[in-house]
mmCIF file of C-alpha atoms in Angstrom:
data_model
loop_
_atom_site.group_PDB
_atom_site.id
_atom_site.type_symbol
_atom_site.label_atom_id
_atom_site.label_comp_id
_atom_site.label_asym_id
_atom_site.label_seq_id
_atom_site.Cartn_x
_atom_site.Cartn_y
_atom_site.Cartn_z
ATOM 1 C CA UNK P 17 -9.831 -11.341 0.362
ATOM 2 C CA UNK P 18 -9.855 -13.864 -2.306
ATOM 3 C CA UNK P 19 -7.072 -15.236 -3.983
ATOM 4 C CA UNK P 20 -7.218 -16.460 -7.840
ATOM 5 C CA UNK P 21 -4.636 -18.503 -9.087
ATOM 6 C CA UNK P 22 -2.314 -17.077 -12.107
ATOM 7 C CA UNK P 23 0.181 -20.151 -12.068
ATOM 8 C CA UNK P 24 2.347 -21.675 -9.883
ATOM 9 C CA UNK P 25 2.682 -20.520 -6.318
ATOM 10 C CA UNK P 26 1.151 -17.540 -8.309
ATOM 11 C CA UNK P 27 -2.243 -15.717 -7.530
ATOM 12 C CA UNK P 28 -4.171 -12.558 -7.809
ATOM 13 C CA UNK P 29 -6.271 -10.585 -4.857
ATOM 14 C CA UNK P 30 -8.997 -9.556 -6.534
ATOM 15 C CA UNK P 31 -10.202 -7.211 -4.421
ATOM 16 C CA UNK P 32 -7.169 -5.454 -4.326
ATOM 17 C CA UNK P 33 -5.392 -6.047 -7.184
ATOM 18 C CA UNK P 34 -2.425 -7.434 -5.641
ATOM 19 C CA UNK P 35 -0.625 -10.000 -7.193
ATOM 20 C CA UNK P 36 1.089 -12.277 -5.199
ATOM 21 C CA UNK P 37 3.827 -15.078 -4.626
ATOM 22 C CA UNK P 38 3.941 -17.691 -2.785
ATOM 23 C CA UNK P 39 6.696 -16.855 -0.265
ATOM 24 C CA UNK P 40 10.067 -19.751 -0.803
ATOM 25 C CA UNK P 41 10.664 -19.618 2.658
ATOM 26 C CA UNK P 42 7.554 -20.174 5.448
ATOM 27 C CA UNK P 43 7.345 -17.722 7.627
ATOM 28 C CA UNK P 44 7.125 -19.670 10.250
ATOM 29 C CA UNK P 45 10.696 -20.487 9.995
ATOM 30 C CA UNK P 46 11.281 -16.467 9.920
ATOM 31 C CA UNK P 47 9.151 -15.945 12.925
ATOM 32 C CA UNK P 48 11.093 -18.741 14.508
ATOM 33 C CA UNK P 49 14.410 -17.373 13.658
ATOM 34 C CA UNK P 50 13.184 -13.429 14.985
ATOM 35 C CA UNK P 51 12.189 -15.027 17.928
ATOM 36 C CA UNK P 52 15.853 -16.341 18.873
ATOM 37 C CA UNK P 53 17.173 -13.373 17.589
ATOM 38 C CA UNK P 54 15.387 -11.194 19.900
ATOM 39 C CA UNK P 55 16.161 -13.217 23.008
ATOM 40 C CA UNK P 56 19.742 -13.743 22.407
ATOM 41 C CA UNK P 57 19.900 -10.099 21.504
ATOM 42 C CA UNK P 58 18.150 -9.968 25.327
ATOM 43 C CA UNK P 59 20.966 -12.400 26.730
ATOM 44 C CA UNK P 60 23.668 -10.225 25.438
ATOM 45 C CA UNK P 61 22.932 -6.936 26.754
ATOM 46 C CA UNK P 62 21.895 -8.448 29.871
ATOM 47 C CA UNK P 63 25.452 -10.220 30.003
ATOM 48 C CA UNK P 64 27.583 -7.013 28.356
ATOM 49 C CA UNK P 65 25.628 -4.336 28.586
ATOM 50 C CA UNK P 66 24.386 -5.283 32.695
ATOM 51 C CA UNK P 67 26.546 -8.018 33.884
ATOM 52 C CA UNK P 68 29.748 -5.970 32.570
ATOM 53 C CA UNK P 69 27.688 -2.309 33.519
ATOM 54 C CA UNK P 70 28.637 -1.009 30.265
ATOM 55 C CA UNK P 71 25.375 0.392 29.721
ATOM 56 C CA UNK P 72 26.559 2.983 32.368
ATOM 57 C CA UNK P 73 30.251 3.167 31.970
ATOM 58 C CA UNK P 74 30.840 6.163 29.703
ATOM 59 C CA UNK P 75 33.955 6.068 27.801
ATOM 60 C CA UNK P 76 34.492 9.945 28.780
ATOM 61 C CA UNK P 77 34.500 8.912 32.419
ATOM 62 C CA UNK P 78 36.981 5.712 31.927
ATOM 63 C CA UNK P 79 39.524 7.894 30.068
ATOM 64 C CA UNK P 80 39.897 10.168 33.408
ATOM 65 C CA UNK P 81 39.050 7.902 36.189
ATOM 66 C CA UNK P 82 39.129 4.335 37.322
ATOM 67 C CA UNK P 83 35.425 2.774 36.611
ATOM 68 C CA UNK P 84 35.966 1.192 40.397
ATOM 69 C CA UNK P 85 36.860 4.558 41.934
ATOM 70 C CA UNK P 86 34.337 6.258 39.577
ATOM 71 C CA UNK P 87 31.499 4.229 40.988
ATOM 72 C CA UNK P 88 32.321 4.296 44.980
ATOM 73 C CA UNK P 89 33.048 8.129 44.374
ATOM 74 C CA UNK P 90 30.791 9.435 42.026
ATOM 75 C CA UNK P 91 27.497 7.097 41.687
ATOM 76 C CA UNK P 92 27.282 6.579 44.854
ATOM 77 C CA UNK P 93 26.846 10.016 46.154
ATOM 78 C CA UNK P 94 24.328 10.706 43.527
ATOM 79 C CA UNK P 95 20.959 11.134 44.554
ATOM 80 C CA UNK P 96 18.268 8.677 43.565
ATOM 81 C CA UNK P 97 17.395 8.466 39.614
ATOM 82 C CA UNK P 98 14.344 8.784 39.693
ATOM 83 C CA UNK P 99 11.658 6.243 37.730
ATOM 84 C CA UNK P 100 10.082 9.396 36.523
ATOM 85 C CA UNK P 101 12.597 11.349 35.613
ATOM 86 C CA UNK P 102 14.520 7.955 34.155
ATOM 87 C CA UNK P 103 11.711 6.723 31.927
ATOM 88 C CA UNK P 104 11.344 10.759 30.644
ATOM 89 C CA UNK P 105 14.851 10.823 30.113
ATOM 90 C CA UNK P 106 14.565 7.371 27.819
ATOM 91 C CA UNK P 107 11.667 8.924 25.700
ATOM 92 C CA UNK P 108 13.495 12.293 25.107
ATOM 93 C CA UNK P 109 16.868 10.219 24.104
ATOM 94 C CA UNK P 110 14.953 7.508 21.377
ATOM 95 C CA UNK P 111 12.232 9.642 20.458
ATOM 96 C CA UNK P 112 14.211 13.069 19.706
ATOM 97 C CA UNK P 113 17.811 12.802 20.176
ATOM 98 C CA UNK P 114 17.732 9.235 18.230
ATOM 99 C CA UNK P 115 15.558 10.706 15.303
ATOM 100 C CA UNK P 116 17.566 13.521 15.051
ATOM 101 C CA UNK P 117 20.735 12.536 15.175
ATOM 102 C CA UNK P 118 21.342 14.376 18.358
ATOM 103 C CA UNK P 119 22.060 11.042 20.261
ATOM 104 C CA UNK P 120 25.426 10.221 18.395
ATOM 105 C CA UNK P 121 27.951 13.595 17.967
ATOM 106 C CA UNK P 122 30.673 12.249 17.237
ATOM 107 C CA UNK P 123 31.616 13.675 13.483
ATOM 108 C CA UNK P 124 34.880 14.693 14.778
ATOM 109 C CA UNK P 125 37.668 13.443 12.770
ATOM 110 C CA UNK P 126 41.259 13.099 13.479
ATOM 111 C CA UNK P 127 42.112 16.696 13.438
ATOM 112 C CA UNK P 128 40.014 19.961 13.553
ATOM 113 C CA UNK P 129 40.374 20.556 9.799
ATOM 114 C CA UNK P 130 38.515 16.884 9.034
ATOM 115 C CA UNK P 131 35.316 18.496 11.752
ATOM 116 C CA UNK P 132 34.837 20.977 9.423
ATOM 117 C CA UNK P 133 35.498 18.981 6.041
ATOM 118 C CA UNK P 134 33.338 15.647 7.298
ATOM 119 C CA UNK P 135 30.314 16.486 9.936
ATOM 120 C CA UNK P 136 28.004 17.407 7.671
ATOM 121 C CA UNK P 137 28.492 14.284 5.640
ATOM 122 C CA UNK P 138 28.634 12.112 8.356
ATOM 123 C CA UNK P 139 25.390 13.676 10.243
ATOM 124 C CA UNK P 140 23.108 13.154 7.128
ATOM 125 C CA UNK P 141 24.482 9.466 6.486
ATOM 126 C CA UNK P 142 23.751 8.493 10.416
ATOM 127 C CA UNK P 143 20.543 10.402 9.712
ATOM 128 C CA UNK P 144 20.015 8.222 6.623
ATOM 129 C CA UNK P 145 20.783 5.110 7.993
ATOM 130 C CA UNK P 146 18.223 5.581 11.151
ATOM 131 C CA UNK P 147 15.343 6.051 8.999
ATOM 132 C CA UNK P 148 16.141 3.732 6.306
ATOM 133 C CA UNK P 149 15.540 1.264 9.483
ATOM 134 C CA UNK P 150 12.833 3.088 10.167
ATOM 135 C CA UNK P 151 10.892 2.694 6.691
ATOM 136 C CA UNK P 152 12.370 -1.158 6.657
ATOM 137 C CA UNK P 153 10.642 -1.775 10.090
ATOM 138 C CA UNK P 154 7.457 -0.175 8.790
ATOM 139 C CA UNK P 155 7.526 -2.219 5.339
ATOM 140 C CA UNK P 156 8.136 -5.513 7.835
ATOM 141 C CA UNK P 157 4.752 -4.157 10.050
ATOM 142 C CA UNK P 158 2.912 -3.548 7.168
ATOM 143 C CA UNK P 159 3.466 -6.669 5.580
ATOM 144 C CA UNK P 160 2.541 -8.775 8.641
ATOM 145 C CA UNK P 161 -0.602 -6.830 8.651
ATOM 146 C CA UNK P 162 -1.607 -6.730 4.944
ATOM 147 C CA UNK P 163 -0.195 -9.525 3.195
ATOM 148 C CA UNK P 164 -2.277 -13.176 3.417
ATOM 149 C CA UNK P 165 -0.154 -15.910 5.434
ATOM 150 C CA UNK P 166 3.068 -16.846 3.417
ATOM 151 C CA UNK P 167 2.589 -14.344 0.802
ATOM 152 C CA UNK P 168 4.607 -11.587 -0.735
ATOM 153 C CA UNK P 169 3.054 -9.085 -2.801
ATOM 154 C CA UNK P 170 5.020 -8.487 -6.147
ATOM 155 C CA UNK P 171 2.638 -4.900 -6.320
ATOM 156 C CA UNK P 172 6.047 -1.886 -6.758
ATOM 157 C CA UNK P 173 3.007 0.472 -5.182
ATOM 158 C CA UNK P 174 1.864 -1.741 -2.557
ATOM 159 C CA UNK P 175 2.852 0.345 0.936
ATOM 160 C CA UNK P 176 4.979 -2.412 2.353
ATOM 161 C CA UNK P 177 7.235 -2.020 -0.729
ATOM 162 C CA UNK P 178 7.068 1.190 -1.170
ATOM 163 C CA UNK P 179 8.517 1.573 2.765
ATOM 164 C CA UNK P 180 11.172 -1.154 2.111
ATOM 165 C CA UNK P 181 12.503 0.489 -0.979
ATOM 166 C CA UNK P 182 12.616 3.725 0.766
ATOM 167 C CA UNK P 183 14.576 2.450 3.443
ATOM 168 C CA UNK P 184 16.841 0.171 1.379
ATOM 169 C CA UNK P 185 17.798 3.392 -0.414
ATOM 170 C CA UNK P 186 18.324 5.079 2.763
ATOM 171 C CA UNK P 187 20.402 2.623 3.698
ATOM 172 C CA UNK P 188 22.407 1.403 1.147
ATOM 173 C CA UNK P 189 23.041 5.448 0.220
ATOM 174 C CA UNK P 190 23.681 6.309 3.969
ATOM 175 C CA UNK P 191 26.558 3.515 4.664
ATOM 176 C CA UNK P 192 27.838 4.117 1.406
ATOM 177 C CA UNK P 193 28.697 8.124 2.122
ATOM 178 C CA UNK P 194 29.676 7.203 5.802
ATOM 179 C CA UNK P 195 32.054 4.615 4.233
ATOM 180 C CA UNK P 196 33.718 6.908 1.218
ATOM 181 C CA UNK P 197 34.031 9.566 4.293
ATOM 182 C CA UNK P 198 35.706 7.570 6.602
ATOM 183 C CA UNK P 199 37.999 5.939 4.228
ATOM 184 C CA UNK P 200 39.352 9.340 3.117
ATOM 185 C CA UNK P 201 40.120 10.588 6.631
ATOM 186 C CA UNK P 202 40.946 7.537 8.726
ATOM 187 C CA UNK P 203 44.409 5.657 8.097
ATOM 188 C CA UNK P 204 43.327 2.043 7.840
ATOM 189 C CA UNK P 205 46.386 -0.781 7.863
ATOM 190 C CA UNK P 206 44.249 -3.497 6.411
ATOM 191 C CA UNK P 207 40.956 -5.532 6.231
ATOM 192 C CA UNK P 208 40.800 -6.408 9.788
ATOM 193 C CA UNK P 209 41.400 -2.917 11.057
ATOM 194 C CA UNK P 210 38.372 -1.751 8.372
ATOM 195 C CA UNK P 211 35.963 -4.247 9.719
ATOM 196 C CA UNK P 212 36.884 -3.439 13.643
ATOM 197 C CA UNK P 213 36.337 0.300 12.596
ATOM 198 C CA UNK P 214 33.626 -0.010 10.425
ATOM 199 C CA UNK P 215 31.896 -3.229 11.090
ATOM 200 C CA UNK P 216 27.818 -1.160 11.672
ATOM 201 C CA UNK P 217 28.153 0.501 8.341
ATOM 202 C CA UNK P 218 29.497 -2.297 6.183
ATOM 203 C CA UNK P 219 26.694 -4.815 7.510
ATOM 204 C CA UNK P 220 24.558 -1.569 7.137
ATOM 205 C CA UNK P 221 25.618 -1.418 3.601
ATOM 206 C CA UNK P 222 25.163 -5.677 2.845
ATOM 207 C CA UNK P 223 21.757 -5.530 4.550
ATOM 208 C CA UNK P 224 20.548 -2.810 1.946
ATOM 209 C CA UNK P 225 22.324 -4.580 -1.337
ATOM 210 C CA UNK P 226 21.313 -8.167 -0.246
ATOM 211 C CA UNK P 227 18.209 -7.202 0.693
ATOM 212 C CA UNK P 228 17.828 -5.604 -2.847
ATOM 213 C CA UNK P 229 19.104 -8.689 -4.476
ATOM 214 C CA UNK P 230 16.879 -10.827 -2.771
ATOM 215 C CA UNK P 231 13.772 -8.663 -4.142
ATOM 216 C CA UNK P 232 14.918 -9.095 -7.575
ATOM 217 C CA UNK P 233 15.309 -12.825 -7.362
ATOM 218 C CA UNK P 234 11.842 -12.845 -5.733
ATOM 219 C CA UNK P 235 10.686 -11.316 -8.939
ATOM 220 C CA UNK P 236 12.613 -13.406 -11.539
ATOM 221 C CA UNK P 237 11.531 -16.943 -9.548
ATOM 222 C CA UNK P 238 8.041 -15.831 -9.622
ATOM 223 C CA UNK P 239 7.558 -15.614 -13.218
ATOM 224 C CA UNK P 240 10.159 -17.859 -14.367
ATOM 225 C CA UNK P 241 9.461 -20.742 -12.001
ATOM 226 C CA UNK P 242 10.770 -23.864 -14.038
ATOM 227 C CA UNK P 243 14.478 -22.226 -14.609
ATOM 228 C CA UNK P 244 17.004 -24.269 -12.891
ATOM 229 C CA UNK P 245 19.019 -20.209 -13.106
ATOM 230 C CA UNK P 246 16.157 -18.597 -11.344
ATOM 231 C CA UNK P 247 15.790 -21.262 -8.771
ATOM 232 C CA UNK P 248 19.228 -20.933 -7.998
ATOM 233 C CA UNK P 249 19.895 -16.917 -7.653
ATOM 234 C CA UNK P 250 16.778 -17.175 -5.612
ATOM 235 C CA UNK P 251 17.891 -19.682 -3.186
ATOM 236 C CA UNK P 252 21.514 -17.797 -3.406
ATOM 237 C CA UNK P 253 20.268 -14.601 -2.461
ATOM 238 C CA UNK P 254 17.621 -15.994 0.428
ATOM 239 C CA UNK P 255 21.077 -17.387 1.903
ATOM 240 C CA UNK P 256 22.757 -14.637 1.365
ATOM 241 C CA UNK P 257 20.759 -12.244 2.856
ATOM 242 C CA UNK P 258 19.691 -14.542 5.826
ATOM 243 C CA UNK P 259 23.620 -14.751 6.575
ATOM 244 C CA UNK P 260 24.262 -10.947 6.885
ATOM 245 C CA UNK P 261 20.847 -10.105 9.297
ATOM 246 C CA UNK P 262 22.269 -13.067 11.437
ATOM 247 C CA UNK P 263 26.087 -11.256 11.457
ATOM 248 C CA UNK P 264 23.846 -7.963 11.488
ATOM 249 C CA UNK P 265 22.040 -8.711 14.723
ATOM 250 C CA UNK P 266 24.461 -11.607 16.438
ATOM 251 C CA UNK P 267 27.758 -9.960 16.232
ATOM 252 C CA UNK P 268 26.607 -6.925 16.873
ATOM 253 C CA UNK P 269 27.467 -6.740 20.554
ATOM 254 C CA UNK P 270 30.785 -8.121 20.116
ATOM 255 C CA UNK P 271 32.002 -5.032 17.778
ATOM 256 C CA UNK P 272 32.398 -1.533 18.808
ATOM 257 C CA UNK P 273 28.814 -0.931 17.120
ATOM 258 C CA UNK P 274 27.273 -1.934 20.611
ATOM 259 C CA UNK P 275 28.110 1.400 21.658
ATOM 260 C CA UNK P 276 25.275 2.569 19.821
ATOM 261 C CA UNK P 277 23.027 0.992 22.212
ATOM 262 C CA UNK P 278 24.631 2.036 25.329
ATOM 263 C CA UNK P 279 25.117 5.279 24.476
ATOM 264 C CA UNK P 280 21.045 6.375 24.681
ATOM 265 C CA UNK P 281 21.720 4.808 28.742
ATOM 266 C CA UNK P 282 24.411 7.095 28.745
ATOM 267 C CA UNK P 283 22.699 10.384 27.210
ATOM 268 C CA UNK P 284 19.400 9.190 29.627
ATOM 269 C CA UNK P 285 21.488 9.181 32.324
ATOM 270 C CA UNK P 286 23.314 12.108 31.742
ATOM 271 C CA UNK P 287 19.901 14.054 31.497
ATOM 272 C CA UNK P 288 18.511 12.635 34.823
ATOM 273 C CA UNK P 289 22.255 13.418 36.541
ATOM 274 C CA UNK P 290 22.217 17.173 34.901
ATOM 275 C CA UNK P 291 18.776 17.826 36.048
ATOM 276 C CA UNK P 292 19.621 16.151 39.586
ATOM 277 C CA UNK P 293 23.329 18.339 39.804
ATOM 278 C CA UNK P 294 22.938 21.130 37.602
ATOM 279 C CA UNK P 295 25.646 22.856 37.301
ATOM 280 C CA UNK P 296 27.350 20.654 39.922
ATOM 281 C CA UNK P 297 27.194 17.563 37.578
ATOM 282 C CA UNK P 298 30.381 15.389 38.428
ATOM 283 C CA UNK P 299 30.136 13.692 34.576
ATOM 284 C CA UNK P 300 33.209 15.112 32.019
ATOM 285 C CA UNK P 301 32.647 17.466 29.556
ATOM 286 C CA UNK P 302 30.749 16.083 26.731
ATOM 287 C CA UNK P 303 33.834 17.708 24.452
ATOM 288 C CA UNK P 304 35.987 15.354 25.728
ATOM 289 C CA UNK P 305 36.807 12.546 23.041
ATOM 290 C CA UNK P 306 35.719 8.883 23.815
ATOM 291 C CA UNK P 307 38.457 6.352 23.234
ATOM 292 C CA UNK P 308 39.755 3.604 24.721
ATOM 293 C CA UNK P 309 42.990 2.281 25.859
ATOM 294 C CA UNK P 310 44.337 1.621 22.466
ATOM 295 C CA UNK P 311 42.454 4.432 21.278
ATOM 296 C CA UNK P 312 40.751 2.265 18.467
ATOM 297 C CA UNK P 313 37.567 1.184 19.934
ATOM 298 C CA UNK P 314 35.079 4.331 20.170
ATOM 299 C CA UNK P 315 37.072 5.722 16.829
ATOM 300 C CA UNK P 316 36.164 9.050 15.616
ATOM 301 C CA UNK P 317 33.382 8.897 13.514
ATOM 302 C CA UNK P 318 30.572 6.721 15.265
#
């Protein structure tokens, strides 16, 4: 690979074509930053989802019987998981139920009119969503891999922007239909009780649009360099993006999106315990709706 410079912080691969920036921000910094990111989002599941057992309590079972009395009765009569039939049961839930969109069935509105009027919306804008962090994740691999040490490719048909466009899309167009759905049927009574309901698909939604933004001020700094304007949307945008993955991936277990994550324990573990009981399986119907005691937590619609 060999790099020819076209300016400032600009330069040319000339084996590939590419053109390149110089990135504003080292990526050491970022790599720094995903590091503490991952191990705090480590600390918090170990603390809510294990520490608190939420990663087994299913909100089915809490609605019909005490957790305490649930797990003297119920789990421990169970036979043995299994690591087999456990680690089987975690591949079928991420790998198929995930991808699909089996993992999350809850489309189910207020009343059985909005099932009908809603689902179908609300299953392709979860489906959406998934792989439009799917393609991002893939555009982030592929531009470790490809791209020299600090620099971003400005290339629309390089395959690490081709991915992250994809999945920006995907995402921005996914939140956006789950949002217009949800604000039709649910009866919100202000800002606070939009964010508690919606708090995954509005951060969804910013991640997509900032991310975007920050694109397009990667592209005016690059060629206009000297601009005290560009300088400044660039640096905006960098911020403003950085803020929203940090709200994204920190707050995330202290909203009602965590339930995301515990529920593919819950569907693993309702595999293994099916297969175990058959018919004789002492979890509630899957029918039966998940809320909590004020009934706002697990809302329809997630």
């Amino acid at each position: 690979m060999a790099l020819v410079a076209l300016g400032p912080n600009l330069f040319e691969d000339t084996s590939t074509g590419y053109i390149y920036v110089k990135s504003p921000v080292d990526w050491t910094l970022i790599d720094v930053l995903a590091y503490i990111t991952v191990a705090f989002l480590i600390f918090a599941f170990l603390y809510k989802g294990v520490n608190q057992r939420r990663a087994l309590r299913f909100p089915q079972i809490q609605m019909v019987i005490p957790y305490a009395e649930w797990e003297r009765r119920l789990v421990s009569q169970k036979p043995p998981l299994g690591a087999g039939r456990t680690l089987a049961a975690l591949i079928r839930t991420i790998f198929v139920d995930a991808l699909a969109m089996e993992i999350l069935k809850c489309e189910y509105g207020r009343a059985p009119a909005e099932v009908v009027k809603t689902r179908i919306a609300k299953r392709a804008a979860k489906l959406m969503i998934i792989w439009g962090f799917i393609f991002a994740a893939i555009s982030t691999t592929l531009a470790f891999l490809m791209f020299p040490h600090n620099m971003i490719a400005l290339n629309l048909d390089s395959p690490p922007r081709l991915f992250g466009m994809i999945g920006g899309v995907l995402m921005v167009a996914g939140a956006s239909i789950w949002l217009a759905v949800r604000y039709r049927e649910a009866q919100y009574r202000g800002i606070w009780d939009i964010l508690g309901a919606d708090f995954l698909p509005i951060m969804v939604l910013l991640l997509g649009v900032s991310g975007f933004l920050l694109q397009a001020a990667i592209y005016v700094w690059a060629y206009n360099q000297l601009s005290v304007a560009a300088t400044a949307f660039l640096w905006t945008a960098i911020h403003l993006h950085a803020i929203v993955v940090a709200l994204f991936f920190w707050a995330l277990f202290w909203t009602n999106g965590e339930h995301i994550v515990y529920r593919i324990f819950w569907r693993a573990y309702e595999y293994v315990d099916r297969e175990n009981a058959g018919r004789n399986t002492r979890l509630p119907p899957t029918d039966l709706k998940p809320v909590n005691r004020t009934g706002k937590e697990i809302q329809p619609g997630y």
